[in-house]
mmCIF file of C-alpha atoms in Angstrom:
data_model
loop_
_atom_site.group_PDB
_atom_site.id
_atom_site.type_symbol
_atom_site.label_atom_id
_atom_site.label_comp_id
_atom_site.label_asym_id
_atom_site.label_seq_id
_atom_site.Cartn_x
_atom_site.Cartn_y
_atom_site.Cartn_z
ATOM 1 C CA MET A 1 0.377 -0.214 -0.332
ATOM 2 C CA SER A 2 3.271 2.224 -0.005
ATOM 3 C CA PRO A 3 3.761 4.659 -2.344
ATOM 4 C CA MET A 4 6.767 2.380 -4.174
ATOM 5 C CA PRO A 5 7.538 3.903 -7.318
ATOM 6 C CA GLN A 6 6.584 1.412 -10.371
ATOM 7 C CA ARG A 7 8.014 1.670 -13.470
ATOM 8 C CA SER A 8 4.901 1.091 -15.346
ATOM 9 C CA ALA A 9 2.780 3.393 -12.943
ATOM 10 C CA LYS A 10 2.276 6.487 -13.217
ATOM 11 C CA ILE A 11 4.062 9.148 -10.222
ATOM 12 C CA THR A 12 1.848 10.542 -7.786
ATOM 13 C CA VAL A 13 2.241 12.930 -5.407
ATOM 14 C CA PRO A 14 1.719 11.106 -1.499
ATOM 15 C CA SER A 15 -1.933 12.782 -0.198
ATOM 16 C CA ASN A 16 -2.264 13.670 3.889
ATOM 17 C CA LEU A 17 -5.869 14.291 2.718
ATOM 18 C CA TYR A 18 -7.754 10.988 3.933
ATOM 19 C CA THR A 19 -5.572 10.756 7.047
ATOM 20 C CA ALA A 20 -6.598 14.145 8.299
ATOM 21 C CA ILE A 21 -10.310 12.865 7.494
ATOM 22 C CA LEU A 22 -9.638 10.066 9.215
ATOM 23 C CA ALA A 23 -7.920 12.572 12.348
ATOM 24 C CA VAL A 24 -11.330 14.406 12.286
ATOM 25 C CA ALA A 25 -12.991 11.761 12.525
ATOM 26 C CA PHE A 26 -11.359 9.992 15.240
ATOM 27 C CA GLY A 27 -11.290 13.403 17.003
ATOM 28 C CA ALA A 28 -14.219 13.182 16.508
ATOM 29 C CA VAL A 29 -15.553 10.422 18.220
ATOM 30 C CA VAL A 30 -13.535 10.925 21.553
ATOM 31 C CA ALA A 31 -15.022 14.049 21.768
ATOM 32 C CA THR A 32 -18.299 12.778 21.611
ATOM 33 C CA ALA A 33 -16.722 10.232 24.278
ATOM 34 C CA ALA A 34 -15.207 12.694 26.369
ATOM 35 C CA TYR A 35 -18.514 14.722 26.499
ATOM 36 C CA VAL A 36 -21.007 11.855 27.394
ATOM 37 C CA ALA A 37 -18.866 10.393 30.287
ATOM 38 C CA PHE A 38 -17.991 14.417 31.546
ATOM 39 C CA ARG A 39 -22.138 14.598 31.557
ATOM 40 C CA CYS A 40 -22.659 10.763 32.861
ATOM 41 C CA TYR A 41 -19.607 11.805 36.189
ATOM 42 C CA THR A 42 -21.053 14.983 36.396
ATOM 43 C CA GLN A 43 -25.156 13.650 36.590
ATOM 44 C CA TYR A 44 -24.897 10.711 38.479
ATOM 45 C CA GLY A 45 -21.384 10.934 40.313
ATOM 46 C CA THR A 46 -20.211 7.360 37.605
ATOM 47 C CA ILE A 47 -19.363 6.887 34.501
ATOM 48 C CA PHE A 48 -20.127 3.189 33.967
ATOM 49 C CA GLY A 49 -21.698 2.033 37.325
ATOM 50 C CA MET A 50 -25.663 3.002 38.038
ATOM 51 C CA PRO A 51 -25.652 5.251 40.758
ATOM 52 C CA MET B 1 -4.553 4.163 -1.800
ATOM 53 C CA SER B 2 -7.471 2.779 -3.595
ATOM 54 C CA THR B 3 -10.418 4.367 -3.899
ATOM 55 C CA LEU B 4 -12.882 1.888 -1.917
ATOM 56 C CA THR B 5 -10.536 3.166 0.900
ATOM 57 C CA LYS B 6 -10.903 6.391 0.447
ATOM 58 C CA VAL B 7 -14.285 6.456 -0.191
ATOM 59 C CA LEU B 8 -14.761 3.718 2.982
ATOM 60 C CA ILE B 9 -12.934 6.634 4.635
ATOM 61 C CA VAL B 10 -14.576 9.356 3.613
ATOM 62 C CA LEU B 11 -18.425 7.322 4.828
ATOM 63 C CA LEU B 12 -16.565 6.603 7.971
ATOM 64 C CA THR B 13 -16.070 10.163 8.996
ATOM 65 C CA VAL B 14 -19.149 11.455 7.517
ATOM 66 C CA PHE B 15 -21.114 9.113 9.284
ATOM 67 C CA SER B 16 -18.263 9.601 12.338
ATOM 68 C CA ILE B 17 -19.289 13.204 12.648
ATOM 69 C CA PHE B 18 -23.090 12.646 12.131
ATOM 70 C CA LEU B 19 -23.360 9.809 14.939
ATOM 71 C CA CYS B 20 -21.016 12.119 17.035
ATOM 72 C CA GLY B 21 -24.039 14.534 16.349
ATOM 73 C CA ILE B 22 -26.772 11.830 17.166
ATOM 74 C CA VAL B 23 -24.741 10.838 20.234
ATOM 75 C CA VAL B 24 -23.953 14.230 21.553
ATOM 76 C CA THR B 25 -27.989 16.022 20.657
ATOM 77 C CA TYR B 26 -29.203 13.310 22.681
ATOM 78 C CA VAL B 27 -27.172 13.395 25.357
ATOM 79 C CA VAL B 28 -27.715 17.502 25.301
ATOM 80 C CA ASN B 29 -31.299 16.561 25.836
ATOM 81 C CA ALA B 30 -31.483 13.331 27.474
ATOM 82 C CA ASP B 31 -33.579 14.455 31.164
ATOM 83 C CA ASN B 32 -31.291 14.151 34.419
ATOM 84 C CA TYR B 33 -33.127 11.697 36.195
ATOM 85 C CA ARG B 34 -31.199 12.113 39.607
ATOM 86 C CA GLU B 35 -31.926 15.649 39.797
ATOM 87 C CA MET B 36 -35.334 14.483 39.208
ATOM 88 C CA ALA B 37 -35.601 11.272 41.816
ATOM 89 C CA GLU B 38 -34.588 13.369 43.974
ATOM 90 C CA THR B 39 -36.641 16.033 43.275
ATOM 91 C CA ARG B 40 -39.003 13.957 43.600
ATOM 92 C CA ARG B 41 -37.740 12.476 47.189
ATOM 93 C CA ARG B 42 -38.412 15.551 48.496
ATOM 94 C CA GLU B 43 -41.654 16.625 47.039
ATOM 95 C CA LEU B 44 -42.537 13.381 48.947
ATOM 96 C CA ALA B 45 -40.598 14.228 52.191
ATOM 97 C CA ALA B 46 -42.595 17.457 51.624
ATOM 98 C CA ALA B 47 -45.562 15.400 51.020
ATOM 99 C CA ARG B 48 -45.647 12.950 54.066
ATOM 100 C CA ASN B 49 -44.933 16.241 56.151
ATOM 101 C CA ALA B 50 -47.713 17.662 54.504
ATOM 102 C CA SER B 51 -49.983 14.461 55.248
ATOM 103 C CA GLN B 52 -48.807 13.970 59.067
ATOM 104 C CA ALA B 53 -49.757 17.953 59.875
ATOM 105 C CA ALA B 54 -53.031 17.304 58.283
ATOM 106 C CA GLN B 55 -53.867 14.352 59.993
ATOM 107 C CA ASN B 56 -52.755 16.217 63.397
ATOM 108 C CA ASP B 57 -54.650 19.093 62.256
ATOM 109 C CA LEU B 58 -57.552 16.457 61.142
ATOM 110 C CA ALA B 59 -57.373 15.063 64.655
ATOM 111 C CA ASP B 60 -57.578 18.579 66.710
ATOM 112 C CA ALA B 61 -60.376 19.503 64.320
ATOM 113 C CA LYS B 62 -61.825 16.100 65.628
ATOM 114 C CA GLU B 63 -61.698 16.764 68.761
ATOM 115 C CA GLN B 64 -62.404 20.064 68.639
ATOM 116 C CA ALA B 65 -65.519 19.295 67.141
ATOM 117 C CA ASP B 66 -65.942 16.389 69.731
ATOM 118 C CA GLN B 67 -65.522 19.622 72.713
ATOM 119 C CA MET B 68 -67.588 21.861 70.559
ATOM 120 C CA ARG B 69 -70.653 18.987 70.333
ATOM 121 C CA ARG B 70 -69.979 18.475 73.930
ATOM 122 C CA ASP B 71 -70.723 22.164 74.234
ATOM 123 C CA MET B 72 -73.454 22.008 72.340
ATOM 124 C CA GLU B 73 -75.258 18.904 73.484
ATOM 125 C CA ALA B 74 -74.818 21.103 77.362
ATOM 126 C CA ARG B 75 -76.156 23.762 75.859
ATOM 127 C CA MET B 76 -78.983 22.155 74.221
ATOM 128 C CA ASN B 77 -80.001 20.124 77.429
ATOM 129 C CA GLU B 78 -79.475 23.879 79.344
ATOM 130 C CA LEU B 79 -81.416 25.275 76.436
ATOM 131 C CA ARG B 80 -84.448 22.429 77.054
ATOM 132 C CA VAL B 81 -84.391 23.329 80.671
ATOM 133 C CA THR B 82 -85.257 26.820 79.977
ATOM 134 C CA ILE B 83 -87.631 25.909 76.909
ATOM 135 C CA SER B 84 -89.262 23.316 79.785
ATOM 136 C CA ASP B 85 -89.080 26.543 82.550
ATOM 137 C CA LEU B 86 -89.952 28.860 79.981
ATOM 138 C CA GLU B 87 -92.973 26.520 78.471
ATOM 139 C CA THR B 88 -94.133 25.988 82.182
ATOM 140 C CA ARG B 89 -93.787 30.144 82.537
ATOM 141 C CA LEU B 90 -96.422 30.035 79.255
ATOM 142 C CA GLU B 91 -99.315 28.078 80.262
ATOM 143 C CA SER B 92 -99.118 30.124 83.902
ATOM 144 C CA ILE B 93 -98.729 33.428 81.750
ATOM 145 C CA GLN B 94 -102.020 31.998 79.919
ATOM 146 C CA ARG B 95 -103.710 30.422 82.355
ATOM 147 C CA GLU B 96 -103.635 34.700 84.755
ATOM 148 C CA ASN B 97 -104.168 36.131 81.128
ATOM 149 C CA THR B 98 -107.357 34.093 81.031
ATOM 150 C CA GLN B 99 -108.535 34.785 84.451
ATOM 151 C CA MET B 100 -107.880 38.403 83.786
ATOM 152 C CA ALA B 101 -109.986 37.946 81.086
ATOM 153 C CA GLN B 102 -113.111 36.342 82.987
ATOM 154 C CA ARG B 103 -112.053 39.203 85.617
ATOM 155 C CA VAL B 104 -112.198 41.559 82.622
ATOM 156 C CA ARG B 105 -115.211 40.304 81.368
ATOM 157 C CA ASP B 106 -117.014 40.390 85.389
ATOM 158 C CA MET B 107 -115.310 43.578 85.724
ATOM 159 C CA GLY B 108 -116.900 44.232 82.919
ATOM 160 C CA ALA B 109 -120.628 43.607 83.638
ATOM 161 C CA SER B 110 -120.025 45.036 87.701
ATOM 162 C CA VAL B 111 -119.469 48.378 86.037
ATOM 163 C CA GLN B 112 -122.867 48.230 83.572
ATOM 164 C CA GLN B 113 -124.241 46.758 87.196
ATOM 165 C CA ALA B 114 -122.764 49.720 88.346
ATOM 166 C CA ASN B 115 -124.064 51.705 85.892
ATOM 167 C CA GLU B 116 -127.783 50.683 86.081
ATOM 168 C CA LEU B 117 -127.370 50.795 89.695
ATOM 169 C CA GLN B 118 -126.602 54.367 90.422
ATOM 170 C CA ALA B 119 -129.418 55.363 87.949
ATOM 171 C CA SER B 120 -131.909 53.457 89.620
ATOM 172 C CA GLN B 121 -130.254 55.179 92.894
ATOM 173 C CA MET B 122 -130.672 58.345 91.000
ATOM 174 C CA GLN B 123 -134.505 57.814 90.231
ATOM 175 C CA GLN B 124 -135.038 56.699 93.789
ATOM 176 C CA ALA B 125 -132.846 60.105 95.678
ATOM 177 C CA GLN B 126 -135.271 62.070 92.850
ATOM 178 C CA THR B 127 -138.172 60.355 94.459
ATOM 179 C CA SER B 128 -136.469 60.175 98.012
ATOM 180 C CA GLN B 129 -135.591 64.596 97.683
ATOM 181 C CA GLN B 130 -139.990 64.697 97.360
ATOM 182 C CA ARG B 131 -141.072 62.374 100.095
ATOM 183 C CA VAL B 132 -137.786 64.145 101.594
ATOM 184 C CA ALA B 133 -140.323 68.357 100.836
ATOM 185 C CA ALA B 134 -143.523 66.209 101.824
ATOM 186 C CA LEU B 135 -141.943 64.876 104.668
ATOM 187 C CA GLU B 136 -141.141 68.144 105.555
ATOM 188 C CA ALA B 137 -143.904 69.846 105.385
ATOM 189 C CA GLU B 138 -145.098 67.138 107.576
ATOM 190 C CA ARG B 139 -142.681 67.736 110.271
ATOM 191 C CA THR B 140 -143.338 71.433 110.567
ATOM 192 C CA ARG B 141 -147.318 70.574 110.544
ATOM 193 C CA LEU B 142 -146.233 67.889 113.163
ATOM 194 C CA SER B 143 -143.935 70.344 115.237
ATOM 195 C CA ARG B 144 -146.992 72.999 115.349
ATOM 196 C CA GLU B 145 -148.829 69.820 116.975
ATOM 197 C CA LEU B 146 -146.039 69.719 119.431
ATOM 198 C CA ALA B 147 -145.919 72.583 120.256
ATOM 199 C CA GLU B 148 -149.421 72.383 121.703
ATOM 200 C CA THR B 149 -149.224 68.992 122.689
ATOM 201 C CA ASP B 150 -146.354 70.162 125.503
ATOM 202 C CA GLN B 151 -148.661 72.877 126.415
ATOM 203 C CA ALA B 152 -150.804 70.307 127.187
ATOM 204 C CA LEU B 153 -148.140 67.621 128.739
ATOM 205 C CA MET B 154 -147.317 70.292 130.949
ATOM 206 C CA GLU B 155 -150.363 71.253 132.089
ATOM 207 C CA ARG B 156 -151.057 67.453 133.234
ATOM 208 C CA MET B 157 -147.634 66.715 134.381
ATOM 209 C CA ALA B 158 -148.725 69.511 136.882
ATOM 210 C CA VAL B 159 -151.510 67.590 137.657
ATOM 211 C CA VAL B 160 -149.877 63.786 137.963
ATOM 212 C CA ALA B 161 -147.853 65.625 140.358
ATOM 213 C CA GLN B 162 -150.360 66.854 142.154
ATOM 214 C CA LEU B 163 -151.910 62.626 142.148
ATOM 215 C CA GLU B 164 -148.297 61.310 143.161
ATOM 216 C CA GLU B 165 -147.718 64.060 146.157
ATOM 217 C CA LYS B 166 -151.199 62.274 147.269
ATOM 218 C CA THR B 167 -150.556 58.097 145.856
ATOM 219 C CA ARG B 168 -147.270 58.496 148.340
ATOM 220 C CA GLN B 169 -149.376 59.719 151.407
ATOM 221 C CA LEU B 170 -151.543 57.256 151.034
ATOM 222 C CA THR B 171 -148.573 54.698 150.469
ATOM 223 C CA GLU B 172 -147.169 55.492 153.679
ATOM 224 C CA ALA B 173 -150.664 55.492 155.398
ATOM 225 C CA ASN B 174 -151.297 52.227 153.761
ATOM 226 C CA GLN B 175 -147.550 50.687 154.892
ATOM 227 C CA ASP B 176 -148.482 52.550 158.584
ATOM 228 C CA LEU B 177 -151.745 49.823 158.754
ATOM 229 C CA GLU B 178 -150.383 47.199 157.057
ATOM 230 C CA SER B 179 -147.435 46.832 159.905
ATOM 231 C CA ARG B 180 -149.800 47.625 162.449
ATOM 232 C CA LEU B 181 -151.984 44.635 161.045
ATOM 233 C CA ASN B 182 -148.836 42.423 160.866
ATOM 234 C CA GLN B 183 -147.711 43.100 164.505
ATOM 235 C CA TYR B 184 -151.347 41.994 165.739
ATOM 236 C CA LEU B 185 -151.859 39.024 163.164
ATOM 237 C CA ARG B 186 -147.927 37.565 163.863
ATOM 238 C CA GLN B 187 -149.526 36.339 167.776
ATOM 239 C CA TYR B 188 -151.909 34.555 165.780
ATOM 240 C CA GLY B 189 -150.057 32.895 163.465
ATOM 241 C CA LYS B 190 -150.930 35.119 160.441
ATOM 242 C CA ALA B 191 -149.803 37.811 158.677
ATOM 243 C CA ALA B 192 -151.048 40.255 156.097
ATOM 244 C CA ALA B 193 -151.802 39.223 152.450
ATOM 245 C CA ALA B 194 -152.066 41.604 149.225
ATOM 246 C CA PRO B 195 -154.967 43.401 149.058
ATOM 247 C CA ALA B 196 -156.924 42.566 145.585
ATOM 248 C CA THR B 197 -157.410 45.826 143.638
ATOM 249 C CA VAL B 198 -160.850 47.780 143.572
ATOM 250 C CA THR B 199 -160.655 48.001 139.960
ATOM 251 C CA PRO B 200 -161.842 44.147 138.438
ATOM 252 C CA ARG B 201 -159.931 42.540 136.109
ATOM 253 C CA THR B 202 -161.314 41.477 133.255
ATOM 254 C CA GLY B 203 -160.845 37.557 132.098
ATOM 255 C CA ILE B 204 -161.059 34.097 133.541
ATOM 256 C CA VAL B 205 -162.789 34.227 136.808
ATOM 257 C CA GLN B 206 -160.660 33.987 139.610
ATOM 258 C CA PRO B 207 -161.562 34.046 143.603
ATOM 259 C CA ALA B 208 -161.572 36.313 145.742
ATOM 260 C CA ALA B 209 -157.967 36.633 147.448
ATOM 261 C CA PRO B 210 -158.535 36.200 151.238
ATOM 262 C CA LEU B 211 -157.647 39.267 153.613
ATOM 263 C CA ALA B 212 -154.587 36.543 155.453
ATOM 264 C CA ARG B 213 -152.440 33.585 155.201
ATOM 265 C CA ASP B 214 -150.750 31.164 157.133
ATOM 266 C CA ILE B 215 -146.972 32.066 157.267
ATOM 267 C CA ASP B 216 -146.625 27.971 157.636
ATOM 268 C CA LEU B 217 -143.561 26.996 159.724
ATOM 269 C CA THR B 218 -141.631 24.645 161.225
ATOM 270 C CA ALA B 219 -138.591 24.127 163.530
ATOM 271 C CA ARG B 220 -137.034 22.057 166.832
ATOM 272 C CA VAL B 221 -136.237 22.900 170.013
ATOM 273 C CA THR B 222 -133.044 22.461 170.055
ATOM 274 C CA ALA B 223 -132.148 24.077 173.622
ATOM 275 C CA VAL B 224 -134.896 24.860 177.331
ATOM 276 C CA ASP B 225 -134.034 26.759 180.207
ATOM 277 C CA ILE B 226 -136.834 25.962 182.014
ATOM 278 C CA ASN B 227 -135.830 28.118 184.917
ATOM 279 C CA ASN B 228 -136.087 31.292 182.591
ATOM 280 C CA ALA B 229 -138.637 30.124 180.634
ATOM 281 C CA LEU B 230 -137.151 30.512 177.363
ATOM 282 C CA ALA B 231 -136.295 27.754 174.136
ATOM 283 C CA GLU B 232 -134.423 28.144 171.283
ATOM 284 C CA LEU B 233 -135.385 27.292 167.925
ATOM 285 C CA SER B 234 -133.770 25.149 164.890
ATOM 286 C CA ILE B 235 -134.878 27.859 162.234
ATOM 287 C CA GLY B 236 -134.018 31.715 162.363
ATOM 288 C CA SER B 237 -134.291 34.697 160.122
ATOM 289 C CA ALA B 238 -133.503 32.894 156.784
ATOM 290 C CA ALA B 239 -136.225 30.939 157.453
ATOM 291 C CA GLY B 240 -138.661 34.119 158.066
ATOM 292 C CA VAL B 241 -138.952 34.408 161.701
ATOM 293 C CA ARG B 242 -139.983 37.429 162.380
ATOM 294 C CA THR B 243 -139.252 39.283 166.349
ATOM 295 C CA GLY B 244 -143.312 38.533 167.620
ATOM 296 C CA MET B 245 -144.460 35.471 165.984
ATOM 297 C CA VAL B 246 -145.382 32.617 168.006
ATOM 298 C CA PHE B 247 -144.289 29.140 167.684
ATOM 299 C CA HIS B 248 -146.891 26.016 169.040
ATOM 300 C CA VAL B 249 -145.189 23.193 170.489
ATOM 301 C CA THR B 250 -146.553 19.711 169.946
ATOM 302 C CA ARG B 251 -144.871 16.282 171.144
ATOM 303 C CA GLY B 252 -146.963 13.948 169.278
ATOM 304 C CA GLN B 253 -150.570 14.623 169.396
ATOM 305 C CA GLN B 254 -149.830 16.121 172.664
ATOM 306 C CA TYR B 255 -150.005 20.569 173.074
ATOM 307 C CA VAL B 256 -147.129 21.122 175.195
ATOM 308 C CA CYS B 257 -146.858 24.874 174.975
ATOM 309 C CA ASP B 258 -145.996 28.249 172.716
ATOM 310 C CA ILE B 259 -143.216 29.588 172.154
ATOM 311 C CA ARG B 260 -143.466 33.501 171.809
ATOM 312 C CA ILE B 261 -139.727 35.160 169.902
ATOM 313 C CA LEU B 262 -137.929 37.315 171.199
ATOM 314 C CA GLU B 263 -134.677 37.023 169.259
ATOM 315 C CA VAL B 264 -133.568 35.986 166.229
ATOM 316 C CA GLY B 265 -130.173 34.785 164.225
ATOM 317 C CA PRO B 266 -129.841 33.662 160.564
ATOM 318 C CA ASP B 267 -130.219 29.934 161.334
ATOM 319 C CA GLN B 268 -131.958 30.622 165.176
ATOM 320 C CA SER B 269 -133.953 31.711 167.128
ATOM 321 C CA VAL B 270 -135.394 32.366 170.699
ATOM 322 C CA GLY B 271 -138.840 32.744 172.859
ATOM 323 C CA ILE B 272 -140.241 32.998 175.784
ATOM 324 C CA LEU B 273 -142.322 29.831 176.979
ATOM 325 C CA GLU B 274 -146.211 30.828 177.809
ATOM 326 C CA ARG B 275 -149.012 28.448 178.332
ATOM 327 C CA ILE B 276 -147.012 25.695 179.345
ATOM 328 C CA GLN B 277 -148.982 22.328 179.697
ATOM 329 C CA VAL B 278 -146.045 20.565 180.266
ATOM 330 C CA PRO B 279 -142.248 21.005 180.039
ATOM 331 C CA PRO B 280 -140.631 21.179 176.199
ATOM 332 C CA ARG B 281 -137.711 18.964 175.519
ATOM 333 C CA VAL B 282 -135.656 19.083 173.409
ATOM 334 C CA GLY B 283 -136.641 17.352 169.594
ATOM 335 C CA ASP B 284 -139.770 18.794 170.191
ATOM 336 C CA THR B 285 -142.271 20.406 167.084
ATOM 337 C CA ALA B 286 -142.481 23.749 166.847
ATOM 338 C CA ALA B 287 -144.736 24.956 164.378
ATOM 339 C CA THR B 288 -146.617 28.369 163.687
ATOM 340 C CA ASN B 289 -150.334 26.651 162.329
ATOM 341 C CA LEU B 290 -151.611 23.717 164.454
#
């Protein structure tokens, strides 16, 4: 999958666009999880158990 | 990088962002059940407290109601007694009212009778005044006749005085003659009787009264003094014995003597013995008439 130069293939510039997109998606998921954990802790005093 | 990988990356990112947005929206809009539970718990405790307070208030209200009911019953009893007394007084007052009404009717009838009586008396008074006027005239006439009668009476009174004087003189002469006659008759055991009147009485024929009557006294000889010729008899002035009377003494059928009374006591008398046939003894009978 690495952009190894081949003889018969044309030369393409490596792009980190999709990495950035994945990072955005990861960041959104992390932020959502952190927000949900914060709300659970502030409202019920625990994150995973029953109050 | 293949196209499929790129497509998957893009889809993964889009779905991740979409899912995260949904989760965040849900979490933001989700209810705070703990806070709601705390609120409900506090509301429940407040409701229980309110219920307890309401029950206490209810018990107090019931107690007050019972107390008021007892007070009201006591007051009702008092009012019943008062009503009974008032009914009794009402009946008494009604009876008094009836009696007073009857008295008023009676008094009305009495007033009417009094008015009628007054009218009758007024008429009688007028009649009486007329009679008084007539009687006054009669009295004047009688007064005049009375004056004339007084004059005649004075003249007759003078005549009566003269007759009374003459009657007194005749009475004294009669008494003197009667005393002399009695003194004479006593020695014979007799006394003067009341003279018969000269004017004859009308009515049943009566026998003429005798001129003398028997004294008819009987006694016992209680003591004898033969030496002084004295004897004592058992009766005196209380029985009618007078000085000068003569008692004939007998003993059975035998004549003994006579006793002329010299001194008289209340229940005994003393006389001198006369015409002695035999000596008298105590116990002999002495009588004024044989």
